[in-house]
Coordinates of C-alpha atoms and ligand atoms in Angstrom, one line a residue:
M1 CA 0.0 0.0 0.0
S2 CA 1.6 3.2 -1.1
C3 CA -0.7 5.8 0.2
V4 CA 0.2 7.8 3.2
M5 CA -2.5 9.1 5.4
P6 CA -2.2 12.8 6.4
S7 CA -2.5 13.0 10.3
H8 CA -4.2 16.4 10.3
L9 CA -7.1 14.9 8.5
V10 CA -7.5 12.3 11.3
A11 CA -7.7 15.0 14.0
Q12 CA -10.3 16.9 11.9
F13 CA -12.3 13.7 11.3
K14 CA -12.5 12.9 15.0
E15 CA -13.5 16.4 15.9
L16 CA -16.3 16.6 13.3
T17 CA -17.7 13.1 13.6
G18 CA -16.9 12.0 17.2
L19 CA -15.7 8.7 15.7
E20 CA -12.4 7.0 15.1
P21 CA -11.7 6.5 11.4
T22 CA -11.3 2.9 10.3
H23 CA -10.2 3.3 6.7
Y24 CA -8.3 5.7 4.5
I25 CA -9.4 5.7 0.8
R26 CA -7.4 7.4 -1.9
V27 CA -8.9 7.8 -5.4
P28 CA -6.9 9.5 -8.2
G29 CA -8.2 11.8 -10.9
R30 CA -7.3 11.1 -14.5
V31 CA -6.2 12.8 -17.6
N32 CA -7.3 11.5 -20.9
L33 CA -4.4 11.3 -23.4
I34 CA -6.6 10.6 -26.4
G35 CA -10.0 9.2 -27.3
E36 CA -12.5 12.0 -26.4
H37 CA -16.2 11.4 -26.3
T38 CA -15.6 7.9 -27.7
D39 CA -16.5 6.0 -24.5
Y40 CA -20.3 6.3 -24.6
N41 CA -20.1 5.5 -28.4
G42 CA -18.4 2.1 -27.5
L43 CA -15.0 3.1 -29.0
P44 CA -11.7 3.2 -27.1
V45 CA -10.1 5.8 -24.9
M46 CA -6.5 6.2 -23.5
P47 CA -6.3 7.9 -20.1
M48 CA -4.0 7.6 -17.2
A49 CA -4.5 8.2 -13.4
I50 CA -2.8 11.2 -12.0
E51 CA -1.3 12.2 -8.6
R52 CA -4.1 14.7 -7.9
Q53 CA -6.7 12.8 -5.9
V54 CA -9.7 12.6 -3.6
R55 CA -8.8 11.4 -0.1
L56 CA -11.4 10.1 2.3
L57 CA -11.4 9.0 5.9
V58 CA -14.3 6.9 6.8
A59 CA -15.9 5.1 9.8
P60 CA -18.9 2.8 9.8
R61 CA -22.1 4.0 11.5
T62 CA -24.5 1.8 13.4
D63 CA -27.5 3.4 11.6
Q64 CA -28.3 4.0 8.0
R65 CA -27.2 7.5 7.7
V66 CA -24.4 8.8 5.5
E67 CA -22.7 11.9 6.9
V68 CA -20.0 13.6 4.8
Y69 CA -17.8 16.5 5.6
N70 CA -15.5 18.3 3.1
T71 CA -12.3 20.1 4.0
V72 CA -13.3 22.8 1.6
K73 CA -15.7 25.2 3.4
R74 CA -17.9 26.0 0.5
Y75 CA -18.9 22.3 0.3
E76 CA -21.2 22.2 3.3
P77 CA -21.7 19.0 5.2
R78 CA -24.3 16.6 3.9
T79 CA -26.3 13.9 5.6
F80 CA -28.8 11.5 4.1
T81 CA -30.4 8.2 4.8
I82 CA -29.8 5.1 2.7
S83 CA -33.0 3.9 0.9
P84 CA -33.8 2.0 -2.2
Q85 CA -34.2 5.3 -4.1
I86 CA -32.2 8.1 -2.5
A87 CA -33.7 11.4 -3.7
P88 CA -31.1 13.8 -5.2
Y89 CA -30.2 17.2 -3.8
A90 CA -30.7 20.2 -6.1
T91 CA -28.9 20.0 -9.4
G92 CA -25.2 20.9 -8.9
D93 CA -25.0 20.1 -5.2
W94 CA -21.7 18.3 -4.4
G95 CA -23.6 15.8 -2.2
N96 CA -25.2 14.3 -5.3
Y97 CA -21.8 12.7 -6.3
V98 CA -21.7 11.0 -2.9
K99 CA -25.3 9.9 -3.3
A100 CA -24.6 8.6 -6.7
G101 CA -21.8 6.3 -5.5
V102 CA -23.8 5.1 -2.4
Q103 CA -27.0 4.6 -4.5
G104 CA -25.0 2.4 -6.9
I105 CA -23.8 0.1 -4.1
V106 CA -27.2 0.0 -2.3
T107 CA -29.1 -0.9 -5.5
E108 CA -26.7 -3.7 -6.2
A109 CA -26.9 -5.0 -2.6
L110 CA -30.7 -5.0 -2.6
E111 CA -30.7 -6.7 -6.0
S112 CA -28.4 -9.4 -4.7
G113 CA -30.8 -10.1 -1.9
K114 CA -29.4 -8.1 1.0
A115 CA -32.0 -6.5 3.4
L116 CA -32.1 -2.8 3.6
N117 CA -31.9 -2.9 7.4
D118 CA -28.6 -4.8 7.2
I119 CA -26.9 -2.0 5.1
R120 CA -24.8 0.4 7.2
G121 CA -24.1 4.0 6.5
F122 CA -20.8 5.9 7.2
S123 CA -19.3 9.1 8.3
A124 CA -16.5 10.5 6.1
L125 CA -14.3 13.5 5.7
I126 CA -13.4 14.3 2.2
D127 CA -10.3 16.2 1.0
S128 CA -9.4 16.8 -2.6
S129 CA -6.4 18.1 -4.5
L130 CA -8.2 17.8 -7.8
P131 CA -9.5 21.0 -9.4
A132 CA -13.2 20.8 -9.9
A133 CA -14.9 21.3 -13.3
A134 CA -11.5 21.0 -15.1
G135 CA -11.9 17.8 -17.0
L136 CA -9.8 15.8 -14.6
S137 CA -12.6 13.7 -13.3
S138 CA -13.1 15.1 -9.8
S139 CA -16.7 14.1 -10.0
S140 CA -16.1 10.4 -10.8
A141 CA -13.3 10.3 -8.2
L142 CA -15.9 11.4 -5.6
V143 CA -18.5 8.9 -6.8
V144 CA -16.0 6.1 -6.7
A145 CA -14.7 7.2 -3.3
S146 CA -18.2 7.2 -1.9
A147 CA -18.9 3.8 -3.3
L148 CA -15.7 2.4 -1.9
A149 CA -16.6 3.8 1.5
E150 CA -20.0 2.2 1.4
L151 CA -18.5 -1.2 0.4
T152 CA -15.8 -0.9 3.0
V153 CA -17.9 -0.1 6.0
N154 CA -20.2 -3.0 5.1
G155 CA -17.2 -5.4 4.7
W156 CA -18.2 -6.3 1.1
S157 CA -15.6 -7.5 -1.3
F158 CA -15.7 -6.4 -4.9
D159 CA -14.3 -7.0 -8.4
R160 CA -12.8 -3.8 -9.8
E161 CA -13.9 -4.3 -13.4
K162 CA -17.4 -5.0 -12.4
L163 CA -17.4 -2.0 -10.0
A164 CA -16.1 0.2 -12.8
E165 CA -19.1 -0.7 -15.0
Q166 CA -21.5 -0.3 -12.1
M167 CA -20.1 3.1 -11.3
A168 CA -20.4 4.3 -14.9
A169 CA -24.1 3.6 -14.7
A170 CA -24.3 4.9 -11.1
E171 CA -22.8 8.3 -12.1
Q172 CA -25.7 8.9 -14.4
Y173 CA -27.6 9.7 -11.2
V174 CA -26.2 13.2 -11.5
G175 CA -27.9 13.6 -14.9
T176 CA -24.8 13.4 -17.2
M177 CA -25.1 10.9 -20.0
G178 CA -21.4 10.0 -19.8
G179 CA -19.5 6.9 -20.7
G180 CA -17.3 4.5 -18.6
M181 CA -13.8 5.9 -19.0
D182 CA -13.3 7.8 -15.8
Q183 CA -14.5 5.1 -13.4
A184 CA -12.5 2.4 -15.2
V185 CA -9.2 4.3 -15.1
I186 CA -9.7 5.4 -11.6
L187 CA -10.2 1.8 -10.4
L188 CA -8.0 -0.1 -12.7
A189 CA -4.9 2.0 -13.4
Q190 CA -1.4 0.8 -12.6
A191 CA 1.5 3.0 -11.7
G192 CA 3.8 3.6 -14.7
S193 CA 1.4 3.0 -17.6
A194 CA -1.6 4.6 -19.3
L195 CA -4.6 2.4 -20.2
K196 CA -6.3 1.7 -23.4
I197 CA -9.8 1.0 -22.5
D198 CA -12.4 -0.8 -24.7
F199 CA -16.0 -0.9 -23.7
F200 CA -19.1 -3.2 -23.9
P201 CA -17.6 -5.3 -22.4
L202 CA -14.9 -3.4 -20.5
R203 CA -11.3 -4.5 -21.5
I204 CA -8.0 -3.0 -20.4
T205 CA -4.6 -2.9 -22.0
H206 CA -1.7 -1.3 -20.3
V207 CA 0.3 1.1 -22.6
N208 CA 3.8 2.4 -21.8
L209 CA 4.4 6.1 -22.5
P210 CA 7.8 7.1 -24.1
P211 CA 10.3 7.2 -21.2
A212 CA 11.9 10.5 -22.2
Y213 CA 8.6 12.4 -22.4
R214 CA 6.4 13.9 -19.7
V215 CA 2.7 14.5 -19.6
V216 CA 2.0 18.1 -18.7
I217 CA -1.6 19.2 -17.8
C218 CA -2.4 22.9 -18.2
N219 CA -5.7 24.3 -16.7
S220 CA -7.2 26.9 -19.0
M221 CA -9.0 28.3 -15.9
I222 CA -12.2 28.4 -17.9
R223 CA -14.5 26.4 -15.7
A224 CA -16.3 23.5 -17.4
P225 CA -19.0 22.5 -15.0
K226 CA -21.6 19.8 -15.8
T227 CA -24.5 21.4 -14.0
A228 CA -27.8 22.9 -15.2
E229 CA -27.5 24.4 -18.7
A230 CA -23.8 23.4 -19.0
R231 CA -24.9 19.8 -18.6
L232 CA -27.1 20.1 -21.7
L233 CA -24.1 21.1 -23.8
Y234 CA -22.6 17.7 -22.8
N235 CA -25.8 15.6 -23.1
R236 CA -26.6 17.0 -26.5
L237 CA -23.5 15.2 -27.9
P238 CA -24.5 11.6 -26.9
I239 CA -28.0 12.4 -28.2
E240 CA -26.7 13.5 -31.5
C241 CA -24.6 10.4 -31.7
R242 CA -27.7 8.2 -31.0
I243 CA -29.6 10.0 -33.8
A244 CA -26.7 9.6 -36.2
T245 CA -26.4 5.9 -35.3
A246 CA -30.2 5.3 -35.9
V247 CA -30.1 7.0 -39.3
L248 CA -26.9 5.3 -40.4
A249 CA -28.1 1.9 -39.2
R250 CA -31.2 2.4 -41.4
A251 CA -29.2 3.4 -44.4
L252 CA -26.9 0.5 -44.0
S253 CA -29.5 -2.2 -43.2
D254 CA -28.9 -3.8 -46.6
R255 CA -25.2 -4.0 -45.8
G256 CA -25.7 -6.3 -42.8
V257 CA -26.2 -3.5 -40.1
D258 CA -28.9 -4.4 -37.5
Q259 CA -31.3 -1.5 -37.3
S260 CA -31.7 -1.9 -33.5
V261 CA -28.0 -0.9 -32.8
V262 CA -27.6 1.9 -30.3
R263 CA -23.9 2.7 -30.5
I264 CA -21.6 3.9 -33.3
S265 CA -19.1 1.0 -32.4
E266 CA -21.8 -1.5 -33.4
I267 CA -22.0 -0.1 -37.0
V268 CA -18.2 0.2 -37.2
S269 CA -17.7 -3.4 -36.3
A270 CA -20.3 -4.6 -38.9
L271 CA -18.5 -2.7 -41.7
S272 CA -15.1 -1.0 -41.3
P273 CA -14.5 2.5 -39.9
D274 CA -13.5 3.8 -43.4
Q275 CA -16.5 2.3 -45.1
V276 CA -18.9 3.8 -42.4
L277 CA -17.2 7.2 -42.9
E278 CA -17.7 7.1 -46.6
E279 CA -21.3 6.1 -46.3
A280 CA -21.9 8.8 -43.6
E281 CA -20.4 11.5 -45.9
K282 CA -22.8 10.4 -48.8
L283 CA -25.8 10.2 -46.5
F284 CA -25.5 13.3 -44.3
G285 CA -23.5 15.7 -46.4
D286 CA -22.2 18.7 -44.5
A287 CA -25.7 20.1 -43.8
H288 CA -27.4 20.1 -40.4
W289 CA -30.3 17.7 -40.3
T290 CA -33.6 19.0 -38.8
Q291 CA -35.6 16.9 -36.4
Q292 CA -38.2 16.5 -39.1
Q293 CA -35.7 15.3 -41.6
V294 CA -34.5 12.7 -39.1
A295 CA -38.1 11.7 -38.6
D296 CA -38.9 11.4 -42.3
Y297 CA -35.8 9.3 -42.9
L298 CA -36.6 6.9 -40.1
G299 CA -40.3 6.8 -41.1
I300 CA -41.5 8.1 -37.7
T301 CA -42.9 11.3 -36.4
S302 CA -40.9 14.2 -35.0
Q303 CA -42.4 13.5 -31.6
E304 CA -41.2 9.9 -31.8
V305 CA -37.7 11.2 -32.6
A306 CA -37.9 13.2 -29.4
A307 CA -39.2 10.3 -27.3
R308 CA -36.8 7.7 -28.6
Y309 CA -33.6 9.6 -28.9
M310 CA -33.8 12.9 -27.2
R311 CA -34.7 11.9 -23.6
L312 CA -32.5 13.2 -20.9
I313 CA -31.9 11.2 -17.7
D314 CA -34.4 13.2 -15.6
G315 CA -37.2 12.4 -18.2
A316 CA -37.1 15.8 -19.8
T317 CA -36.4 16.1 -23.5
L318 CA -33.4 17.9 -25.1
P319 CA -34.7 21.2 -26.5
T320 CA -34.6 20.9 -30.3
P321 CA -31.5 22.8 -31.4
P322 CA -32.8 25.5 -33.8
E323 CA -29.8 25.0 -36.2
G324 CA -30.5 21.2 -36.4
F325 CA -28.0 18.4 -35.8
P326 CA -24.6 18.3 -37.5
L327 CA -24.6 14.6 -37.9
L328 CA -21.7 14.1 -40.2
R329 CA -19.4 16.1 -38.0
R330 CA -20.4 14.2 -34.9
I331 CA -19.9 10.8 -36.6
R332 CA -16.7 11.8 -38.2
H333 CA -15.1 12.9 -35.0
V334 CA -16.1 9.7 -33.1
I335 CA -15.0 7.3 -35.8
T336 CA -11.7 9.0 -36.6
E337 CA -11.0 9.5 -32.8
G338 CA -11.5 5.8 -32.3
Q339 CA -9.0 5.2 -35.1
R340 CA -6.6 7.7 -33.5
V341 CA -6.6 5.7 -30.3
E342 CA -5.7 2.5 -32.1
K343 CA -3.0 4.3 -34.0
S344 CA -1.7 5.8 -30.8
V345 CA -1.3 2.4 -29.2
K346 CA 0.7 1.3 -32.2
A347 CA 2.9 4.4 -32.2
L348 CA 3.5 4.1 -28.5
S349 CA 4.4 0.4 -28.7
A350 CA 6.9 1.3 -31.4
G351 CA 8.3 4.1 -29.1
D352 CA 7.3 6.7 -31.6
A353 CA 6.5 9.8 -29.5
L354 CA 6.4 12.2 -32.4
R355 CA 3.7 10.2 -34.2
F356 CA 1.7 10.0 -30.9
G357 CA 2.0 13.8 -30.7
E358 CA 0.7 14.2 -34.2
L359 CA -2.3 12.1 -33.3
M360 CA -3.0 14.2 -30.2
N361 CA -2.8 17.4 -32.4
A362 CA -5.3 15.8 -34.9
S363 CA -7.5 14.9 -32.0
H364 CA -7.7 18.5 -30.9
A365 CA -8.6 19.7 -34.4
S366 CA -11.4 17.1 -34.6
C367 CA -12.7 18.0 -31.1
R368 CA -12.7 21.7 -32.1
D369 CA -14.1 21.5 -35.7
D370 CA -16.3 18.4 -35.7
Y371 CA -17.3 17.9 -32.1
G372 CA -17.6 21.6 -31.2
I373 CA -16.2 21.1 -27.6
S374 CA -13.2 23.6 -27.7
C375 CA -13.3 27.3 -26.9
P376 CA -11.0 30.2 -27.7
A377 CA -9.0 29.8 -24.4
L378 CA -8.4 26.1 -25.1
D379 CA -7.3 26.8 -28.7
E380 CA -5.0 29.5 -27.5
L381 CA -3.5 27.3 -24.8
V382 CA -2.9 24.5 -27.3
G383 CA -1.3 26.9 -29.7
V384 CA 1.0 28.3 -27.0
A385 CA 1.9 24.8 -25.9
R386 CA 3.0 23.7 -29.4
S387 CA 5.1 26.8 -29.8
A388 CA 6.6 26.1 -26.4
G389 CA 7.8 22.7 -27.5
A390 CA 5.0 20.2 -26.9
V391 CA 5.1 17.5 -29.5
G392 CA 1.3 17.0 -28.9
A393 CA -1.2 19.3 -27.3
R394 CA -5.0 18.9 -27.1
L395 CA -8.0 19.6 -24.9
T396 CA -8.7 16.8 -22.5
G397 CA -12.0 15.6 -20.9
A398 CA -15.5 16.7 -21.8
G399 CA -14.3 20.1 -23.2
F400 CA -16.0 23.6 -23.1
G401 CA -13.1 24.7 -20.9
G402 CA -11.0 22.8 -18.3
C403 CA -7.5 21.4 -19.1
T404 CA -5.2 20.6 -22.0
V405 CA -2.9 17.7 -22.0
N406 CA 0.6 18.0 -23.5
L407 CA 3.4 15.6 -24.4
V408 CA 6.7 17.3 -23.7
H409 CA 10.3 16.0 -23.9
E410 CA 11.8 15.9 -20.4
D411 CA 14.6 18.3 -21.4
K412 CA 12.1 20.9 -22.5
V413 CA 9.7 20.7 -19.5
E414 CA 11.1 23.6 -17.6
S415 CA 11.2 26.0 -20.5
F416 CA 7.7 24.7 -21.6
V417 CA 6.2 25.6 -18.2
E418 CA 7.9 29.0 -18.2
T419 CA 6.7 29.8 -21.7
V420 CA 3.1 28.7 -21.0
I421 CA 3.0 30.7 -17.8
D422 CA 4.3 33.8 -19.6
R423 CA 2.3 33.6 -22.8
Y424 CA -1.0 32.0 -21.9
Y425 CA -1.5 33.0 -18.2
G426 CA 0.4 36.3 -18.2
G427 CA -0.6 37.1 -21.8
Y428 CA -3.9 35.7 -23.0
L429 CA -5.7 35.0 -19.7
K430 CA -4.6 38.3 -18.1
K431 CA -5.8 40.3 -21.1
N432 CA -9.1 38.4 -21.8
H433 CA -10.1 37.1 -18.3
P434 CA -8.4 39.4 -15.8
E435 CA -10.6 38.2 -13.0
L436 CA -9.4 34.6 -13.5
Y437 CA -5.8 35.8 -13.7
S438 CA -5.7 37.9 -10.6
G439 CA -6.4 34.9 -8.4
L440 CA -3.4 33.1 -9.9
Q441 CA -1.0 35.9 -9.1
T442 CA -1.5 35.2 -5.4
R443 CA -2.0 31.4 -5.6
G444 CA 0.9 30.6 -7.9
F445 CA 0.9 28.1 -10.8
D446 CA 1.4 24.7 -9.0
D447 CA -2.2 23.9 -9.2
V448 CA -2.7 25.0 -12.8
V449 CA 0.4 23.5 -14.6
I450 CA 0.8 19.9 -13.4
V451 CA 3.6 17.6 -14.6
G452 CA 2.2 14.1 -14.3
A453 CA 3.3 10.5 -14.3
P454 CA 0.8 7.6 -14.5
Q455 CA -0.3 6.6 -11.0
Q456 CA -1.9 3.6 -9.3
G457 CA -5.7 3.4 -9.2
A458 CA -7.9 3.7 -6.1
E459 CA -6.5 2.2 -2.8
I460 CA -8.1 1.4 0.5
Q461 CA -6.0 1.3 3.6
P462 CA -7.3 -0.1 6.9
L463 CA -6.3 2.0 9.9
N464 CA -5.5 -0.2 12.8
S465 CA -5.7 1.8 15.9
Ligands
NG1_501 P1 -15.1 14.6 -17.7 O1 -13.9 15.2 -18.4 O2 -14.7 14.0 -16.4 O3 -16.2 15.5 -17.6 C1 -16.7 13.2 -19.4 C2 -17.3 11.9 -19.2 C3 -16.5 10.7 -19.8 C4 -16.1 11.0 -21.3 C5 -15.5 12.5 -21.4 C6 -15.2 12.9 -22.8 C7 -18.6 11.5 -17.1 C8 -18.5 11.1 -15.7 N1 -17.4 11.6 -17.8 O4 -15.5 13.3 -18.6 O5 -17.2 9.5 -19.7 O6 -17.3 11.0 -22.1 O7 -16.4 13.4 -20.8 O8 -14.3 12.0 -23.4 O9 -19.6 11.8 -17.6

């Protein structure tokens, strides 16, 4: 066990809860190297776990309450009772991530025949060194940490792969229609290597990064939250992919594609990625499709399109985008991004860092132009990073803000960091977002430019008093 428990947290835990902590749980964040928005489409991703993490001290309770404290004051304490259907807090409340993890475990326990009365709750103190809303998976880390707390206080063993799949489904509790990348890397990462993850079913391959290169994460400081309206920006993407999948499956039904498929990966595996791309180009053209056009093509009504494909997790329907759906662009990004992950694995096994860097750059262009998830600050940061010596630079995570990930030769890391601080933070950010820059002047840059190495996945340490 490599995690060291900080003693000041123990004192704080005892003071807040009146209990003695029994376990220390450490859950890393992650940075995605390549493979963006491919996971929920069934295509691969390549993330690694990072040293920034969520740490949690926990003690079992004799009742069915869950009581959580956070070392960050603005996250006020939350208490709730375990039940078959735990009602969420208001959208955006941090406690919903705790509820999501606990609910996932409780649902599974009840389904496996355990009695509600036999399920214990816990008290926990949470501390995080992961920036929130930055695309580094602080939310999934909290969901997984809460689930591990619930499993641990009940003395339940678990299989990491199965738990990763359960947690991907469990996190949808917060209303995001995400995939399974974050929970998988958080639980299954091994120190020293990145992971190629395939989905449905989950499969893991360890990938070595080029030894002379470092992964540098730069926070654009533009927050990328997934709450309220911002969440719609994210959810619109899986919905557009579902619509594109349905239309393509219909078009390709005479080529052996089953019309009931729900993910782009299922079409790609029936034909080949290049064939699907060619067909998609012919079918969709570069125009946006209206909801009515989709309905006409599928031989259903526009209301049926909304009911079948545009439902959000809370039962509401995605508002119809007035400009329509850019179906070719969405499909093209997802398919080429899946190909880029496969090519990256090949490049890295051949030790070809420059080729991997090119693929990262191409991924950024595709995320920006076809998937629409970049923003001026991310584009600027990527441009600065390349001129500062990164062989590959791209946005990472859901997008719309948050961080970039950069591959930098170890000899250039120091000058890379200096140039980025000077040109992006001291130049672009100061000029265009002075309010975001002023905080940095006092805080420094340790939290915004992070040089990372692949870390171990989540760990649980018993505290023997
Ligand atoms: P982040 O960057 O943590 O918001 C989200 C999804 C992933 C994946 C990426 C884009 C969740 C919990 N995570 O990650 O599954 O789709 O966006 O590649 O929804």
